[in-house]
Amino acid sequence: MPLKALVTGFEVYGGRGINPAAEVSRALDGTRVGALEVTGVCLPVSLDDAPGRLTRLIDQLAPDITLCLGLWPGEPMIRLERIALNRADFEIPDETGRLALDEALDPSGPDGLCATIPLQETIEALWDQGIPARLSGTAGTYLCNATMYRMLGHARARLPRMLGGFMHLPYLPSQVAELLRELRREKVLELHQRADLASMALDTMVKAVRTTLSVSASGMDNG
């Protein structure tokens, strides 16, 4: 049987017209990475819906690897998350209007769950590919963190062989170009006051995900 990978992104949120995580997951849907068959899915930006949809997909597909993607505005490089916290504490509402404030994601669960993909090896492989990347000790307390936590917890309980991780992505160049246009039009902030103008090309992000999946799948038995 072929190995299977599930890659998830999020739909647009926060008034943005595009989400690079959605674009990358769509670009990878139906492709292969070595022995891996990749399914790419976009999740709703909803605390009540996204984690549950993801766990149902894991039950349905039984993937060998699940890699969730999200946007971190201002991040200048690929960012692999080490840990998800058992906490939802939103600064902005999700797309349903839900504003979670210091809520436990699982009242009976551990305080944190660690990614199970090979993080150090992946970072080295990304550098070898010329892709800037770093490890991160926080996935925030918004939907990215909530989805990572539920994914890892579900795998621990139902599919312990599955490797799971979360990757934060920068803006696309077109998004930063639009931010610069808005900055000039609105004349409210000076250019140096914006801290979210880093970007990365879509094909580089896709390459980063493919590399991460390839490193994670190395050594797996596909027989």
PDB file of C-alpha atoms in Angstrom:
ATOM      1  CA  MET A   1       0.000   0.000   0.000  1.00  0.00           C
ATOM      2  CA  PRO A   2       1.266   3.521  -0.764  1.00  0.00           C
ATOM      3  CA  LEU A   3       2.018   5.883   2.064  1.00  0.00           C
ATOM      4  CA  LYS A   4      -0.444   8.721   2.558  1.00  0.00           C
ATOM      5  CA  ALA A   5      -0.001  12.331   3.618  1.00  0.00           C
ATOM      6  CA  LEU A   6      -2.676  14.812   4.639  1.00  0.00           C
ATOM      7  CA  VAL A   7      -1.813  18.503   4.183  1.00  0.00           C
ATOM      8  CA  THR A   8      -4.258  21.086   5.496  1.00  0.00           C
ATOM      9  CA  GLY A   9      -4.487  24.832   5.094  1.00  0.00           C
ATOM     10  CA  PHE A  10      -7.011  27.423   6.212  1.00  0.00           C
ATOM     11  CA  GLU A  11      -9.465  29.487   4.235  1.00  0.00           C
ATOM     12  CA  VAL A  12      -9.122  33.275   4.193  1.00  0.00           C
ATOM     13  CA  TYR A  13      -9.572  35.194   7.429  1.00  0.00           C
ATOM     14  CA  GLY A  14      -9.056  38.602   8.989  1.00  0.00           C
ATOM     15  CA  GLY A  15     -10.262  40.485   5.920  1.00  0.00           C
ATOM     16  CA  ARG A  16      -7.484  39.093   3.695  1.00  0.00           C
ATOM     17  CA  GLY A  17      -8.381  38.023   0.186  1.00  0.00           C
ATOM     18  CA  ILE A  18      -5.998  35.063   0.079  1.00  0.00           C
ATOM     19  CA  ASN A  19      -4.335  32.660   2.482  1.00  0.00           C
ATOM     20  CA  PRO A  20      -1.026  31.098   1.400  1.00  0.00           C
ATOM     21  CA  ALA A  21      -1.773  28.020   3.521  1.00  0.00           C
ATOM     22  CA  ALA A  22      -4.870  27.378   1.421  1.00  0.00           C
ATOM     23  CA  GLU A  23      -2.953  27.929  -1.817  1.00  0.00           C
ATOM     24  CA  VAL A  24      -0.209  25.481  -0.843  1.00  0.00           C
ATOM     25  CA  SER A  25      -2.629  22.769   0.287  1.00  0.00           C
ATOM     26  CA  ARG A  26      -4.580  23.110  -2.982  1.00  0.00           C
ATOM     27  CA  ALA A  27      -1.389  22.981  -5.043  1.00  0.00           C
ATOM     28  CA  LEU A  28      -0.370  19.710  -3.385  1.00  0.00           C
ATOM     29  CA  ASP A  29      -3.747  17.955  -3.469  1.00  0.00           C
ATOM     30  CA  GLY A  30      -3.588  14.843  -5.622  1.00  0.00           C
ATOM     31  CA  THR A  31       0.195  14.945  -6.075  1.00  0.00           C
ATOM     32  CA  ARG A  32       2.881  12.507  -5.006  1.00  0.00           C
ATOM     33  CA  VAL A  33       5.995  13.092  -2.954  1.00  0.00           C
ATOM     34  CA  GLY A  34       8.125  10.008  -3.450  1.00  0.00           C
ATOM     35  CA  ALA A  35       6.059   7.122  -2.081  1.00  0.00           C
ATOM     36  CA  LEU A  36       3.507   9.483  -0.524  1.00  0.00           C
ATOM     37  CA  GLU A  37       0.085  10.157  -1.990  1.00  0.00           C
ATOM     38  CA  VAL A  38      -0.912  13.653  -0.873  1.00  0.00           C
ATOM     39  CA  THR A  39      -4.396  14.870  -0.031  1.00  0.00           C
ATOM     40  CA  GLY A  40      -4.702  18.625   0.426  1.00  0.00           C
ATOM     41  CA  VAL A  41      -7.680  20.120   2.254  1.00  0.00           C
ATOM     42  CA  CYS A  42      -8.646  23.626   3.389  1.00  0.00           C
ATOM     43  CA  LEU A  43     -10.182  23.996   6.840  1.00  0.00           C
ATOM     44  CA  PRO A  44     -12.644  26.678   7.940  1.00  0.00           C
ATOM     45  CA  VAL A  45     -11.336  29.392  10.260  1.00  0.00           C
ATOM     46  CA  SER A  46     -13.623  28.232  13.049  1.00  0.00           C
ATOM     47  CA  LEU A  47     -12.736  26.853  16.456  1.00  0.00           C
ATOM     48  CA  ASP A  48     -15.965  24.864  16.545  1.00  0.00           C
ATOM     49  CA  ASP A  49     -15.518  23.344  13.081  1.00  0.00           C
ATOM     50  CA  ALA A  50     -11.855  23.134  12.009  1.00  0.00           C
ATOM     51  CA  PRO A  51     -10.423  20.722  14.608  1.00  0.00           C
ATOM     52  CA  GLY A  52     -13.385  18.368  14.283  1.00  0.00           C
ATOM     53  CA  ARG A  53     -13.203  18.348  10.505  1.00  0.00           C
ATOM     54  CA  LEU A  54      -9.495  17.550  10.711  1.00  0.00           C
ATOM     55  CA  THR A  55      -9.959  14.622  13.097  1.00  0.00           C
ATOM     56  CA  ARG A  56     -12.712  13.211  10.862  1.00  0.00           C
ATOM     57  CA  LEU A  57     -10.355  13.423   7.889  1.00  0.00           C
ATOM     58  CA  ILE A  58      -7.684  11.592   9.847  1.00  0.00           C
ATOM     59  CA  ASP A  59     -10.168   8.842  10.706  1.00  0.00           C
ATOM     60  CA  GLN A  60     -11.269   8.629   7.070  1.00  0.00           C
ATOM     61  CA  LEU A  61      -7.849   8.700   5.396  1.00  0.00           C
ATOM     62  CA  ALA A  62      -5.630   7.125   8.083  1.00  0.00           C
ATOM     63  CA  PRO A  63      -2.642   9.145   6.859  1.00  0.00           C
ATOM     64  CA  ASP A  64       0.921   8.231   7.693  1.00  0.00           C
ATOM     65  CA  ILE A  65       1.789  11.929   7.979  1.00  0.00           C
ATOM     66  CA  THR A  66      -0.378  14.955   8.690  1.00  0.00           C
ATOM     67  CA  LEU A  67       1.142  18.381   8.144  1.00  0.00           C
ATOM     68  CA  CYS A  68      -1.035  21.383   8.934  1.00  0.00           C
ATOM     69  CA  LEU A  69      -0.246  24.807   7.477  1.00  0.00           C
ATOM     70  CA  GLY A  70      -1.106  28.292   8.632  1.00  0.00           C
ATOM     71  CA  LEU A  71      -0.227  31.925   7.995  1.00  0.00           C
ATOM     72  CA  TRP A  72       1.892  33.941  10.422  1.00  0.00           C
ATOM     73  CA  PRO A  73       1.862  37.554   9.151  1.00  0.00           C
ATOM     74  CA  GLY A  74       5.317  39.097   9.271  1.00  0.00           C
ATOM     75  CA  GLU A  75       7.171  35.788   9.502  1.00  0.00           C
ATOM     76  CA  PRO A  76      10.130  36.045   7.092  1.00  0.00           C
ATOM     77  CA  MET A  77      10.728  32.306   6.661  1.00  0.00           C
ATOM     78  CA  ILE A  78       9.304  28.818   7.019  1.00  0.00           C
ATOM     79  CA  ARG A  79       8.538  28.156  10.666  1.00  0.00           C
ATOM     80  CA  LEU A  80       8.153  24.648  12.071  1.00  0.00           C
ATOM     81  CA  GLU A  81       6.304  24.470  15.369  1.00  0.00           C
ATOM     82  CA  ARG A  82       7.603  22.334  18.218  1.00  0.00           C
ATOM     83  CA  ILE A  83       4.569  22.344  20.514  1.00  0.00           C
ATOM     84  CA  ALA A  84       0.841  23.061  20.700  1.00  0.00           C
ATOM     85  CA  LEU A  85      -0.670  24.381  23.921  1.00  0.00           C
ATOM     86  CA  ASN A  86      -3.933  23.271  25.492  1.00  0.00           C
ATOM     87  CA  ARG A  87      -5.288  26.795  25.268  1.00  0.00           C
ATOM     88  CA  ALA A  88      -7.398  28.990  22.978  1.00  0.00           C
ATOM     89  CA  ASP A  89      -7.017  32.705  23.641  1.00  0.00           C
ATOM     90  CA  PHE A  90      -7.963  34.784  20.604  1.00  0.00           C
ATOM     91  CA  GLU A  91      -6.972  38.372  19.869  1.00  0.00           C
ATOM     92  CA  ILE A  92      -9.464  38.497  16.972  1.00  0.00           C
ATOM     93  CA  PRO A  93     -12.655  36.458  16.467  1.00  0.00           C
ATOM     94  CA  ASP A  94     -12.650  33.494  14.141  1.00  0.00           C
ATOM     95  CA  GLU A  95     -14.708  33.750  10.957  1.00  0.00           C
ATOM     96  CA  THR A  96     -17.880  32.725  12.804  1.00  0.00           C
ATOM     97  CA  GLY A  97     -17.452  35.559  15.311  1.00  0.00           C
ATOM     98  CA  ARG A  98     -16.249  33.276  18.110  1.00  0.00           C
ATOM     99  CA  LEU A  99     -13.761  35.005  20.438  1.00  0.00           C
ATOM    100  CA  ALA A 100     -12.254  32.359  22.706  1.00  0.00           C
ATOM    101  CA  LEU A 101     -10.709  33.808  25.846  1.00  0.00           C
ATOM    102  CA  ASP A 102      -8.298  31.638  27.835  1.00  0.00           C
ATOM    103  CA  GLU A 103     -10.215  28.407  27.155  1.00  0.00           C
ATOM    104  CA  ALA A 104      -8.831  24.905  27.508  1.00  0.00           C
ATOM    105  CA  LEU A 105      -8.998  22.989  24.244  1.00  0.00           C
ATOM    106  CA  ASP A 106      -9.295  19.722  26.161  1.00  0.00           C
ATOM    107  CA  PRO A 107     -10.048  20.089  29.895  1.00  0.00           C
ATOM    108  CA  SER A 108      -8.698  16.602  30.550  1.00  0.00           C
ATOM    109  CA  GLY A 109      -5.751  16.804  28.149  1.00  0.00           C
ATOM    110  CA  PRO A 110      -2.072  17.556  28.743  1.00  0.00           C
ATOM    111  CA  ASP A 111      -0.858  21.154  28.866  1.00  0.00           C
ATOM    112  CA  GLY A 112       1.036  20.711  25.617  1.00  0.00           C
ATOM    113  CA  LEU A 113       1.659  18.219  22.808  1.00  0.00           C
ATOM    114  CA  CYS A 114       4.846  18.081  20.753  1.00  0.00           C
ATOM    115  CA  ALA A 115       5.131  17.635  17.001  1.00  0.00           C
ATOM    116  CA  THR A 116       6.177  14.141  15.975  1.00  0.00           C
ATOM    117  CA  ILE A 117       7.692  14.876  12.577  1.00  0.00           C
ATOM    118  CA  PRO A 118      11.533  14.948  12.568  1.00  0.00           C
ATOM    119  CA  LEU A 119      12.035  18.662  13.163  1.00  0.00           C
ATOM    120  CA  GLN A 120      15.826  18.952  13.255  1.00  0.00           C
ATOM    121  CA  GLU A 121      16.305  16.791  10.186  1.00  0.00           C
ATOM    122  CA  THR A 122      13.663  18.780   8.324  1.00  0.00           C
ATOM    123  CA  ILE A 123      15.285  22.110   9.130  1.00  0.00           C
ATOM    124  CA  GLU A 124      18.619  20.822   7.836  1.00  0.00           C
ATOM    125  CA  ALA A 125      16.954  19.546   4.657  1.00  0.00           C
ATOM    126  CA  LEU A 126      15.231  22.883   4.078  1.00  0.00           C
ATOM    127  CA  TRP A 127      18.532  24.711   4.483  1.00  0.00           C
ATOM    128  CA  ASP A 128      20.106  22.273   2.030  1.00  0.00           C
ATOM    129  CA  GLN A 129      17.392  23.287  -0.443  1.00  0.00           C
ATOM    130  CA  GLY A 130      18.222  26.958   0.097  1.00  0.00           C
ATOM    131  CA  ILE A 131      14.956  27.587   1.938  1.00  0.00           C
ATOM    132  CA  PRO A 132      15.133  29.805   5.051  1.00  0.00           C
ATOM    133  CA  ALA A 133      13.500  28.032   7.976  1.00  0.00           C
ATOM    134  CA  ARG A 134      13.536  27.954  11.748  1.00  0.00           C
ATOM    135  CA  LEU A 135      12.081  26.073  14.681  1.00  0.00           C
ATOM    136  CA  SER A 136       9.518  27.858  16.822  1.00  0.00           C
ATOM    137  CA  GLY A 137       8.484  27.316  20.423  1.00  0.00           C
ATOM    138  CA  THR A 138       4.985  28.725  20.044  1.00  0.00           C
ATOM    139  CA  ALA A 139       2.171  28.166  17.581  1.00  0.00           C
ATOM    140  CA  GLY A 140       0.266  31.060  19.156  1.00  0.00           C
ATOM    141  CA  THR A 141      -3.142  30.634  20.773  1.00  0.00           C
ATOM    142  CA  TYR A 142      -5.382  31.011  17.715  1.00  0.00           C
ATOM    143  CA  LEU A 143      -6.729  28.429  15.260  1.00  0.00           C
ATOM    144  CA  CYS A 144      -3.293  27.180  14.178  1.00  0.00           C
ATOM    145  CA  ASN A 145      -2.439  26.125  17.711  1.00  0.00           C
ATOM    146  CA  ALA A 146      -5.904  24.670  18.328  1.00  0.00           C
ATOM    147  CA  THR A 147      -5.750  22.589  15.161  1.00  0.00           C
ATOM    148  CA  MET A 148      -2.252  21.344  15.894  1.00  0.00           C
ATOM    149  CA  TYR A 149      -3.233  20.378  19.441  1.00  0.00           C
ATOM    150  CA  ARG A 150      -6.344  18.489  18.382  1.00  0.00           C
ATOM    151  CA  MET A 151      -4.517  16.749  15.542  1.00  0.00           C
ATOM    152  CA  LEU A 152      -1.716  15.524  17.803  1.00  0.00           C
ATOM    153  CA  GLY A 153      -4.099  14.504  20.552  1.00  0.00           C
ATOM    154  CA  HIS A 154      -6.296  12.580  18.135  1.00  0.00           C
ATOM    155  CA  ALA A 155      -3.290  10.811  16.662  1.00  0.00           C
ATOM    156  CA  ARG A 156      -2.056   9.863  20.117  1.00  0.00           C
ATOM    157  CA  ALA A 157      -5.413   8.284  20.935  1.00  0.00           C
ATOM    158  CA  ARG A 158      -6.449   6.803  17.578  1.00  0.00           C
ATOM    159  CA  LEU A 159      -3.486   6.606  15.206  1.00  0.00           C
ATOM    160  CA  PRO A 160      -0.229   6.553  17.201  1.00  0.00           C
ATOM    161  CA  ARG A 161       1.915   5.598  14.200  1.00  0.00           C
ATOM    162  CA  MET A 162       0.985   8.831  12.400  1.00  0.00           C
ATOM    163  CA  LEU A 163       3.558  11.626  12.299  1.00  0.00           C
ATOM    164  CA  GLY A 164       2.116  15.096  12.834  1.00  0.00           C
ATOM    165  CA  GLY A 165       3.430  18.622  12.540  1.00  0.00           C
ATOM    166  CA  PHE A 166       2.567  22.239  11.882  1.00  0.00           C
ATOM    167  CA  MET A 167       4.232  24.723   9.531  1.00  0.00           C
ATOM    168  CA  HIS A 168       3.663  28.476   9.571  1.00  0.00           C
ATOM    169  CA  LEU A 169       4.075  30.329   6.284  1.00  0.00           C
ATOM    170  CA  PRO A 170       4.873  33.961   5.404  1.00  0.00           C
ATOM    171  CA  TYR A 171       2.712  36.192   3.247  1.00  0.00           C
ATOM    172  CA  LEU A 172       2.801  35.782  -0.509  1.00  0.00           C
ATOM    173  CA  PRO A 173       4.601  38.599  -2.385  1.00  0.00           C
ATOM    174  CA  SER A 174       1.287  39.768  -3.859  1.00  0.00           C
ATOM    175  CA  GLN A 175      -0.092  40.242  -0.350  1.00  0.00           C
ATOM    176  CA  VAL A 176       2.822  42.431   0.675  1.00  0.00           C
ATOM    177  CA  ALA A 177       2.474  44.442  -2.529  1.00  0.00           C
ATOM    178  CA  GLU A 178      -1.149  45.116  -1.600  1.00  0.00           C
ATOM    179  CA  LEU A 179      -0.154  46.099   1.940  1.00  0.00           C
ATOM    180  CA  LEU A 180       2.272  48.619   0.482  1.00  0.00           C
ATOM    181  CA  ARG A 181      -0.450  49.973  -1.789  1.00  0.00           C
ATOM    182  CA  GLU A 182      -2.792  50.360   1.184  1.00  0.00           C
ATOM    183  CA  LEU A 183      -0.049  52.044   3.179  1.00  0.00           C
ATOM    184  CA  ARG A 184       0.422  54.690   0.510  1.00  0.00           C
ATOM    185  CA  ARG A 185      -3.314  55.160  -0.009  1.00  0.00           C
ATOM    186  CA  GLU A 186      -4.270  55.453   3.658  1.00  0.00           C
ATOM    187  CA  LYS A 187      -1.333  57.647   4.738  1.00  0.00           C
ATOM    188  CA  VAL A 188      -1.756  56.617   8.381  1.00  0.00           C
ATOM    189  CA  LEU A 189       1.490  54.750   9.061  1.00  0.00           C
ATOM    190  CA  GLU A 190       5.036  55.286   7.881  1.00  0.00           C
ATOM    191  CA  LEU A 191       6.621  52.373   6.063  1.00  0.00           C
ATOM    192  CA  HIS A 192       8.984  51.520   8.929  1.00  0.00           C
ATOM    193  CA  GLN A 193       5.989  51.175  11.295  1.00  0.00           C
ATOM    194  CA  ARG A 194       4.737  48.049   9.537  1.00  0.00           C
ATOM    195  CA  ALA A 195       6.369  44.874  10.775  1.00  0.00           C
ATOM    196  CA  ASP A 196       4.531  42.389   8.530  1.00  0.00           C
ATOM    197  CA  LEU A 197       6.087  43.006   5.111  1.00  0.00           C
ATOM    198  CA  ALA A 198       8.088  39.782   4.702  1.00  0.00           C
ATOM    199  CA  SER A 199       7.002  37.362   1.977  1.00  0.00           C
ATOM    200  CA  MET A 200       7.895  34.138   0.175  1.00  0.00           C
ATOM    201  CA  ALA A 201       7.041  32.842  -3.285  1.00  0.00           C
ATOM    202  CA  LEU A 202       4.345  30.177  -3.518  1.00  0.00           C
ATOM    203  CA  ASP A 203       6.597  27.685  -5.302  1.00  0.00           C
ATOM    204  CA  THR A 204       9.161  27.992  -2.487  1.00  0.00           C
ATOM    205  CA  MET A 205       6.467  27.271   0.101  1.00  0.00           C
ATOM    206  CA  VAL A 206       5.298  24.243  -1.898  1.00  0.00           C
ATOM    207  CA  LYS A 207       8.897  23.033  -2.110  1.00  0.00           C
ATOM    208  CA  ALA A 208       9.250  23.450   1.654  1.00  0.00           C
ATOM    209  CA  VAL A 209       6.190  21.305   2.297  1.00  0.00           C
ATOM    210  CA  ARG A 210       7.320  18.642  -0.164  1.00  0.00           C
ATOM    211  CA  THR A 211      10.733  18.556   1.519  1.00  0.00           C
ATOM    212  CA  THR A 212       9.134  18.242   4.960  1.00  0.00           C
ATOM    213  CA  LEU A 213       6.950  15.361   3.797  1.00  0.00           C
ATOM    214  CA  SER A 214       9.891  13.625   2.133  1.00  0.00           C
ATOM    215  CA  VAL A 215      12.066  13.841   5.248  1.00  0.00           C
ATOM    216  CA  SER A 216       9.191  12.659   7.439  1.00  0.00           C
ATOM    217  CA  ALA A 217       8.507   9.683   5.171  1.00  0.00           C
ATOM    218  CA  SER A 218      12.135   8.561   4.972  1.00  0.00           C
ATOM    219  CA  GLY A 219      12.515   5.240   6.715  1.00  0.00           C
ATOM    220  CA  MET A 220       8.808   4.459   6.691  1.00  0.00           C
ATOM    221  CA  ASP A 221       7.829   1.026   5.468  1.00  0.00           C
ATOM    222  CA  ASN A 222       5.534   1.331   2.463  1.00  0.00           C
ATOM    223  CA  GLY A 223       5.301  -2.373   1.914  1.00  0.00           C
TER     224      GLY A 223
END
